CSV table of C-alpha atoms in Angstrom, one decimal:
chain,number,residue,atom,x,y,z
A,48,UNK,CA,-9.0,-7.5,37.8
A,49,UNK,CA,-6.0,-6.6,36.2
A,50,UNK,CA,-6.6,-3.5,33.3
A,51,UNK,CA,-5.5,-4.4,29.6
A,52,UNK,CA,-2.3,-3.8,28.5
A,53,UNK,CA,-1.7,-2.1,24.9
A,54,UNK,CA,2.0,-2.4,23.5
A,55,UNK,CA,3.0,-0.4,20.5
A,56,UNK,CA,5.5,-3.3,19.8
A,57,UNK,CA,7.1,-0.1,17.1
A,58,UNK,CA,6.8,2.8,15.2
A,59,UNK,CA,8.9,4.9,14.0
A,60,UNK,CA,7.2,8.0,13.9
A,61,UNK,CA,8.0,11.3,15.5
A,62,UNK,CA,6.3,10.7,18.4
A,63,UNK,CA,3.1,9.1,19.9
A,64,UNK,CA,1.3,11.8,21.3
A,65,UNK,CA,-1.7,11.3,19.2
A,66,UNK,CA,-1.8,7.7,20.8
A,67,UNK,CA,-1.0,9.0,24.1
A,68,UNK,CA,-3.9,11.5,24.0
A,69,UNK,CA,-6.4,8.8,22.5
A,70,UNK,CA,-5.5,6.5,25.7
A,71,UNK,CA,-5.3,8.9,28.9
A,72,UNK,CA,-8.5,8.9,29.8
A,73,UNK,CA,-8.7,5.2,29.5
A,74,UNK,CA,-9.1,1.8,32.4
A,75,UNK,CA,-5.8,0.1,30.6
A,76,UNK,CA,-1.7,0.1,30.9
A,77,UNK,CA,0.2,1.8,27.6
A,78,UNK,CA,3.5,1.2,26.7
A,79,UNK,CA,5.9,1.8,23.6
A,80,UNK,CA,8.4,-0.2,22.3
A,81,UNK,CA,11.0,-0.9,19.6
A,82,UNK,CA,10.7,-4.2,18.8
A,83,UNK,CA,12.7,-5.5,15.8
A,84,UNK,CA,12.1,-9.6,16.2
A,85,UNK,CA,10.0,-12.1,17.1
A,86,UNK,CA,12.1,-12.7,20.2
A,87,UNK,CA,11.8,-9.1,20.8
A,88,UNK,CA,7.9,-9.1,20.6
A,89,UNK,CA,7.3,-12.6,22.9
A,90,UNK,CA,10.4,-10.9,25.4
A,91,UNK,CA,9.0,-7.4,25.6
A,92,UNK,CA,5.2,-8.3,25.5
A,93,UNK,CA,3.5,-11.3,27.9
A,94,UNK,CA,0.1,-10.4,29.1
A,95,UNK,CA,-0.1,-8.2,26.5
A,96,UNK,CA,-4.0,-7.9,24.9
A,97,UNK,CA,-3.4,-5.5,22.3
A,98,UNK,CA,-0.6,-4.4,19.9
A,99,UNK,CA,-0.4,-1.7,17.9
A,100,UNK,CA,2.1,-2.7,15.0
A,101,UNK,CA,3.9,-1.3,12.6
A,102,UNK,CA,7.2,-3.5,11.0
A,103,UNK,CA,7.7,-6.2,13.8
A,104,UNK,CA,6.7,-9.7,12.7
A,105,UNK,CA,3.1,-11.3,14.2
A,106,UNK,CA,4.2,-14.5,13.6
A,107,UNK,CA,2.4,-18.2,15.0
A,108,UNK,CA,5.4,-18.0,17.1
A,109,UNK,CA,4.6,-15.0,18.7
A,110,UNK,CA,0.7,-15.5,18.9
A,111,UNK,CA,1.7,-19.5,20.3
A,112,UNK,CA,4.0,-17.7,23.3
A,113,UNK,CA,1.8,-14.5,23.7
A,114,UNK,CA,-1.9,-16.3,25.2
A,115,UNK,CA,-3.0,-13.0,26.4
A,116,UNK,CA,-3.2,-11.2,23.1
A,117,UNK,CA,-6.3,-11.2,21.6
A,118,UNK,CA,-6.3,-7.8,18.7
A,119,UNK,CA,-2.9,-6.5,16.5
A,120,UNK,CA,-3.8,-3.0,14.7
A,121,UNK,CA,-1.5,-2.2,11.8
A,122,UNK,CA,-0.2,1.1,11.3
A,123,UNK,CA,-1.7,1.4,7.6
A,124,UNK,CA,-3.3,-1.0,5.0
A,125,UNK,CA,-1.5,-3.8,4.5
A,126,UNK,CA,-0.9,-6.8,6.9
A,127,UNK,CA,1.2,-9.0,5.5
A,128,UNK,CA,3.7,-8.8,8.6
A,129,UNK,CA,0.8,-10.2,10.7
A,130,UNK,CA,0.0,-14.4,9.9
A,131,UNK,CA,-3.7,-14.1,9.4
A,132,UNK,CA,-3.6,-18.0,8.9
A,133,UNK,CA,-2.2,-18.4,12.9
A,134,UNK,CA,-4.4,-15.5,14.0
A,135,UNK,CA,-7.5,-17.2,13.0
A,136,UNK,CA,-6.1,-20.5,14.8
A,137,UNK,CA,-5.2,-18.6,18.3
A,138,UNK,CA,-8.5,-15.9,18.3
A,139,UNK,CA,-6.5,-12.9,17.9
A,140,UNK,CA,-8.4,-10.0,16.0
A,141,UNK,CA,-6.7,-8.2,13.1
A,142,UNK,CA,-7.3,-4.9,12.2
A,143,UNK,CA,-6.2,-2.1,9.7
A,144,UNK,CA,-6.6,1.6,8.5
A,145,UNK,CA,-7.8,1.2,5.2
A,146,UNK,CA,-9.1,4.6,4.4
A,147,UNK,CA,-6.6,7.3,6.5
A,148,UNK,CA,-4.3,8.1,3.1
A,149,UNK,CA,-6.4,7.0,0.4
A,150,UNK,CA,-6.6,10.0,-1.4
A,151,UNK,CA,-2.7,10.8,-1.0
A,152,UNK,CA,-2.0,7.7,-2.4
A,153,UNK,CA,-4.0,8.3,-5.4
A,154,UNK,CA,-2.7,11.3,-5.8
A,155,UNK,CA,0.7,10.0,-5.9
A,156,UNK,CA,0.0,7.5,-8.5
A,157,UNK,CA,-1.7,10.1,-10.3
A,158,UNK,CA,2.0,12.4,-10.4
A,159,UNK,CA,4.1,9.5,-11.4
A,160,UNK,CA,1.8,8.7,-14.0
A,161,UNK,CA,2.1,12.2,-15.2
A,162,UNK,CA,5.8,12.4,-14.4
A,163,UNK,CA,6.2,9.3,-16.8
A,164,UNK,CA,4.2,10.7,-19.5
A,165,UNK,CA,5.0,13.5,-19.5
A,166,UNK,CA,8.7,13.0,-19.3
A,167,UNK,CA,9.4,15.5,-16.6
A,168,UNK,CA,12.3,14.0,-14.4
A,169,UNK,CA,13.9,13.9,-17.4
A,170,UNK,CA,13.6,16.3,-19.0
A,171,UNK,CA,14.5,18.5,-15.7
A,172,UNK,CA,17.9,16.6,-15.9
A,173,UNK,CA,18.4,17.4,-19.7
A,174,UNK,CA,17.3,21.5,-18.9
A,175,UNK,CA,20.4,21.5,-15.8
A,176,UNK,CA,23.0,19.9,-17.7
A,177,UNK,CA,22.4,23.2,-20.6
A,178,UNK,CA,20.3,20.9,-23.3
A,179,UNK,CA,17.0,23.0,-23.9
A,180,UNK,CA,15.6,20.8,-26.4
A,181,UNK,CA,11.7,19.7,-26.4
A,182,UNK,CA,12.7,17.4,-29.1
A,183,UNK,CA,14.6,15.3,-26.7
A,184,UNK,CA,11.2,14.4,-25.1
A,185,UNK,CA,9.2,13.0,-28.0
A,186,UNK,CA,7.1,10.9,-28.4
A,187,UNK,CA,4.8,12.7,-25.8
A,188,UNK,CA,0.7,11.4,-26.2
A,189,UNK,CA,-2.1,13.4,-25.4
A,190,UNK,CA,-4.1,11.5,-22.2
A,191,UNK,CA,-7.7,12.1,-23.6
A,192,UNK,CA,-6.4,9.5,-26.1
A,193,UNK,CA,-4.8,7.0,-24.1
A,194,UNK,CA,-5.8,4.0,-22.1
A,195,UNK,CA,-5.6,3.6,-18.4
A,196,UNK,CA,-5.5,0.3,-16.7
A,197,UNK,CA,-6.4,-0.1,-12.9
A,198,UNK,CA,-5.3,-3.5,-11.3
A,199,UNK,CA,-7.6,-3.5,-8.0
A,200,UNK,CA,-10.6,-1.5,-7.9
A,201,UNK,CA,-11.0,-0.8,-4.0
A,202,UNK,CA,-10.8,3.0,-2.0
A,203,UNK,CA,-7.6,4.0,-3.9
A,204,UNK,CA,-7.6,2.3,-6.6
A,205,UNK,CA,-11.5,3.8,-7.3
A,206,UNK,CA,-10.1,7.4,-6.3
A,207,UNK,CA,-6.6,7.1,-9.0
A,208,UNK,CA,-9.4,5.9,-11.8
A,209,UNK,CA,-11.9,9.1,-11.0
A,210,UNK,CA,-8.7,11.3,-10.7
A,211,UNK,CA,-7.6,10.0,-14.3
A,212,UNK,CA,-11.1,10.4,-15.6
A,213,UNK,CA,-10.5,14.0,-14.9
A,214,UNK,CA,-7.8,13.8,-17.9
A,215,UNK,CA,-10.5,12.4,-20.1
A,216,UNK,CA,-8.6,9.1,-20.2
A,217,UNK,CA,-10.4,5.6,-20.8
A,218,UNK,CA,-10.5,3.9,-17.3
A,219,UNK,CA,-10.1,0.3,-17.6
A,220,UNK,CA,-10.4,-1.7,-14.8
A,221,UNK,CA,-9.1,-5.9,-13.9
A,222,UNK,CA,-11.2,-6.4,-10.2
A,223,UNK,CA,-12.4,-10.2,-9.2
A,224,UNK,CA,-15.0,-8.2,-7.0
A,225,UNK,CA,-16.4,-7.1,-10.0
A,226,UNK,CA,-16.3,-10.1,-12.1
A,227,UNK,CA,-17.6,-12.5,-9.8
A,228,UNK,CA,-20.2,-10.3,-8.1
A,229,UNK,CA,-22.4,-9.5,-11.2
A,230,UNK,CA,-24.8,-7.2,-8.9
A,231,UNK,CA,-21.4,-5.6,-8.3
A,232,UNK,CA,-21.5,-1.9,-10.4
A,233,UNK,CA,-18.8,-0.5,-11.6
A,234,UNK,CA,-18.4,3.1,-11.0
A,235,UNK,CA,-19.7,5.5,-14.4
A,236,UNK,CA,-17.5,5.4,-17.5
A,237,UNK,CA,-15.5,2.3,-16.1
A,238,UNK,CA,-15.2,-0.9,-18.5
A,239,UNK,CA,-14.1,-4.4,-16.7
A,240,UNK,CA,-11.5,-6.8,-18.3
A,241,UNK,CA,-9.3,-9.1,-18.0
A,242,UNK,CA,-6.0,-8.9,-16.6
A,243,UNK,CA,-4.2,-9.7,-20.1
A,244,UNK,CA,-6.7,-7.9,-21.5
A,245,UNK,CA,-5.9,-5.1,-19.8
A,246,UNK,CA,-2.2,-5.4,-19.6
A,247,UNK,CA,-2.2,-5.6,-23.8
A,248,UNK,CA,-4.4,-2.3,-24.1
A,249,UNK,CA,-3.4,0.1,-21.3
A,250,UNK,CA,-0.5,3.1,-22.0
A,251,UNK,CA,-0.5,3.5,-18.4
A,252,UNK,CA,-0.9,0.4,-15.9
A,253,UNK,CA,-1.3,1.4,-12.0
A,254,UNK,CA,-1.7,-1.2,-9.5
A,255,UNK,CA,-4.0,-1.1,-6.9
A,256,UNK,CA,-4.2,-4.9,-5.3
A,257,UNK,CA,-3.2,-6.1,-2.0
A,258,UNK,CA,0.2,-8.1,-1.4
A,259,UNK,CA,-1.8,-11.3,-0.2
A,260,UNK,CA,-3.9,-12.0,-3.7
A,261,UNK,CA,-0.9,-10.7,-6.3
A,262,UNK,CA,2.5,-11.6,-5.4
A,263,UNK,CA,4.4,-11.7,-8.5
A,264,UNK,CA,1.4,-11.1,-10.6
A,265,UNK,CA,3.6,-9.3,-12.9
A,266,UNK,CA,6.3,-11.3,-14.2
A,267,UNK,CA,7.9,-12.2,-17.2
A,268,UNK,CA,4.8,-12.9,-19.0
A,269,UNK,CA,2.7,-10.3,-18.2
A,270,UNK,CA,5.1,-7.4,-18.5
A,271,UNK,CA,5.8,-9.1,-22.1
A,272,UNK,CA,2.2,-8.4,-22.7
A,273,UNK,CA,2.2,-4.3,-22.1
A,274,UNK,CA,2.9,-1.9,-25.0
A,275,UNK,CA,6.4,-1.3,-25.6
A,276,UNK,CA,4.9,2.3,-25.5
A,277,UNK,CA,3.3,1.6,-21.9
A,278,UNK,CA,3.9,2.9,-18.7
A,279,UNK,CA,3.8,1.0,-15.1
A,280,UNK,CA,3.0,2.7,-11.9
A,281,UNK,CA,3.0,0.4,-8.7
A,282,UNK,CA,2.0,2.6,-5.5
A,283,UNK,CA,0.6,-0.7,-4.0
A,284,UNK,CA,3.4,-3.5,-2.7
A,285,UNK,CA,7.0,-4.3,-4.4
A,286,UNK,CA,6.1,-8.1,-4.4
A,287,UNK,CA,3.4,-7.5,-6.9
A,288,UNK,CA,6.2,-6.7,-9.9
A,289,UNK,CA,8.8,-8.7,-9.7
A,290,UNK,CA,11.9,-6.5,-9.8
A,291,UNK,CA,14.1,-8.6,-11.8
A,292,UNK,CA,10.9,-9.5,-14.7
A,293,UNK,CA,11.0,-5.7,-14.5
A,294,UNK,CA,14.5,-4.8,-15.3
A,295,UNK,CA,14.8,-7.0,-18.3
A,296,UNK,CA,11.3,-5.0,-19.1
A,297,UNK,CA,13.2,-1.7,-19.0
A,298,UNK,CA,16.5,-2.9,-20.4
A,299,UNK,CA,14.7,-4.8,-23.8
A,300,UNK,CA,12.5,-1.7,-24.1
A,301,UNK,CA,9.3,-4.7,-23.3
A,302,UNK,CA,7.6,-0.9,-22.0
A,303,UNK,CA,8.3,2.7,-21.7
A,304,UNK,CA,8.8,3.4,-18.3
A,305,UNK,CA,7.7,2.1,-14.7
A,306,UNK,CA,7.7,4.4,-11.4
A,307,UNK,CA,7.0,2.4,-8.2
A,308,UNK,CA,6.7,3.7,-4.5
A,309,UNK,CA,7.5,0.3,-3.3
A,310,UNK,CA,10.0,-2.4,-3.3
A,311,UNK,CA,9.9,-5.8,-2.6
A,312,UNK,CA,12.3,-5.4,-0.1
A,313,UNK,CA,12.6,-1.8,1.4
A,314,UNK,CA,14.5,0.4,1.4
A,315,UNK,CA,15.2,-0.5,-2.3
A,316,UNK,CA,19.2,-0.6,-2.2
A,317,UNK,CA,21.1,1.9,-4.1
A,318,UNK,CA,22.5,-1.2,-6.0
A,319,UNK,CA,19.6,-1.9,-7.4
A,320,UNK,CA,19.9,-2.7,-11.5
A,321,UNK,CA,16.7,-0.8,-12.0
A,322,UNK,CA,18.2,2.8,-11.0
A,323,UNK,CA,20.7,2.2,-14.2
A,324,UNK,CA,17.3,3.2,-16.7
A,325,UNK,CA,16.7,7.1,-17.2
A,326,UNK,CA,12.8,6.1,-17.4
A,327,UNK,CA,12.4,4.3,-14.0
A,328,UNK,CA,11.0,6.7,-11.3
A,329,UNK,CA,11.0,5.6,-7.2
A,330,UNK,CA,10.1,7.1,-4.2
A,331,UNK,CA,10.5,6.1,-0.6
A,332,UNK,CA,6.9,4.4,0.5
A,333,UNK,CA,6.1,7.8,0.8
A,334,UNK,CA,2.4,7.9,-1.5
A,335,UNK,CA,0.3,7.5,1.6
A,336,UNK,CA,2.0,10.7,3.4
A,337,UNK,CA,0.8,13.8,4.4
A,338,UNK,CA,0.6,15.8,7.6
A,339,UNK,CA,-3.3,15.4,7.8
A,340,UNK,CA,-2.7,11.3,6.9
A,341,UNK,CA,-0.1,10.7,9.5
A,342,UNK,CA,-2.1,12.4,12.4
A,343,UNK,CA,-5.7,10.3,11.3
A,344,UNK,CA,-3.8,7.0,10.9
A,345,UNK,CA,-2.4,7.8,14.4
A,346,UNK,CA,-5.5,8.2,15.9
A,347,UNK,CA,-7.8,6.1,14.0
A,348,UNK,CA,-4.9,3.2,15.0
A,349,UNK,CA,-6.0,3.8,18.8
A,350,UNK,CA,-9.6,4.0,18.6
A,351,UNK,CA,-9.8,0.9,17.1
A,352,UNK,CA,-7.9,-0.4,19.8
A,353,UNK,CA,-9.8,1.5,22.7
A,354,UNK,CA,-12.6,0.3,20.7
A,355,UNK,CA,-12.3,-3.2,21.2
A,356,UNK,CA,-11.2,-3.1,25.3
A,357,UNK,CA,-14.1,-1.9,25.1
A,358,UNK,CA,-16.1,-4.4,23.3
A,359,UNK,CA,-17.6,-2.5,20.4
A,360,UNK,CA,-17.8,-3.7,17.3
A,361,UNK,CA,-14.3,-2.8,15.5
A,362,UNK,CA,-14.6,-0.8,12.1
A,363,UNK,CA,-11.5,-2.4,10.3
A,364,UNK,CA,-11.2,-6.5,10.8
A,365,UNK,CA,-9.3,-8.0,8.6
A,366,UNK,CA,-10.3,-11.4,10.0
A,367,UNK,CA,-13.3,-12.4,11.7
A,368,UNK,CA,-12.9,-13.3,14.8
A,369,UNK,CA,-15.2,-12.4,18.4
A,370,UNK,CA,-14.2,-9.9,20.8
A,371,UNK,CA,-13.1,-12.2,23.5
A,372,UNK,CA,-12.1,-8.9,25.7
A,373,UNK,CA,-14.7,-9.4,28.9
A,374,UNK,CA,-15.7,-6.3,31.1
């Protein structure tokens, strides 16, 4: 019988000797890749039962021309790279890490939040160029007086909300789990609401949602709705703000401030209208890293898949779909 073959169709990570160490003493083929395309994928991968993905596209195109494939694990949480719709239709499982960086990621939500408010980019810049002049940072608030609203109350969004809670903030929170699961409770000291709701109250607004549910959930409209004294913090997906809604945001002074760890389309270019505001912060997708993150979503990336050659039960499906992988 010939053994399974796992492809890392890419990654572009150091190395793979996490995934290397994971697999040796496994019954299947291993092999890593750089694929870019969906050519590259349906070229580079027949007879292929499992991929390990990171950026390449897992389109119907690729599943249609690829019978053999029957799991894709993504490198991280989101999966919109993958077409869950055509994985359904062809029996391929789909998997994620949900839970290797959530508290990083919090914890980088937390610091923009606090770099906003607390005006600390900026003021770092003032302090170089010779001006050493607290006055130049006011209005400041004091966070056991303001409001924070969460926009998706799963692992990270739940850890940012008990992190903030910390600063004796209000936690807020706009969840459909919540509101349409009654027997659903929310953690201690949490109130639900609405999203407008929310987005009118908040001083801070963090989103936590995935990509699938929200894209463009905060446009001209919503952002319109948001204190002019209000900050926005999106460690989540770029496709949730829309980028242009959010520069006319900055620009008519709609909020205070926004810092985002994600673009729409990455990297954000240098171009970019939104790096001509002092108060917009960005950072490179970098909120889920650090060294302790990057070696568990390695690993935890090919046990899933050594899982399900073996057929056990996976822990992360996205979809639900049988282990069609037969000793």
């Amino acid at each position: 019988m010939t053994k399974p073959r796992i492809i890392i169709t890419d990654c572009d990570h150091e190395n793979i000797d996490i995934e290397t160490n994971v697999f040796r003493n496994e019954s299947f083929t291993f092999e890593h890749l750089d694929c870019k395309t969906e050519d590259d994928v349906i070229a580079n991968c027949q007879g292929a039962s499992v991929f390990l993905n990171q950026y390449a596209p897992i389109t119907e195109k690729v599943m249609a021309n690829l019978p053999d494939l029957k799991l894709v694990v993504r490198y991280g949480v989101g999966v919109n790279n993958v077409d869950l719709e055509a994985a359904d239709k062809y029996g391929v499982q789909v998997c994620n890490v949900p839970d290797y960086g959530t508290n990083e990621v919090a914890d980088h939500a937390l610091a923009l939040m606090l770099a906003l408010t607390r005006k600390i980019p900026h003021m770092n810049q003032l302090v170089r160029s010779g001006d050493w002049d607290y006055q130049k940072s006011i209005p400041i608030y004091r966070h056991s007086e303001q409001t924070v609203g969460v926009i998706g109350l799963g692992r990270i969004g739940t850890s940012f909300a008990q992190k903030v809670q910390a600063l004796g903030c209000r936690i807020i929170v706009c969840d459909s789990k919540y509101k349409n699961n009654q027997s659903r409770k929310l953690p201690d000291g949490m109130e639900l609401v609405e999203l407008d709701e929310l987005l009118e109250q908040s001083d801070v607004v963090s989103i936590h949602c995935p990509l699938e549910s929200a894209y463009n959930l905060l446009d001209v409209d919503q952002l319109k709705r948001m204190k002019n004294t209000a900050y926005l913090v999106n460690v989540s997906r770029g496709g949730i703000v829309n980028e242009s809604a959010l520069d006319t945001a900055l620009e008519e002074g709609w909020i205070a401030g926004a810092a985002v760890d994600v673009a729409e389309k990455e990297p954000l270019s240098a171009d970019s209208p939104l790096f001509k505001h002092d108060h917009f912060l960005c950072t490179p997708h970098m909120a889920w890293y650090s060294e302790q993150a990057a070696l568990e979503l390695k690993r935890k990336v090919a046990e899933e898949a050594v899982r399900f050659l073996k057929g056990e039960p996976v822990h992360y499906p996205i979809n639900e779909i049988h282990n069609l992988i037969k000793e």
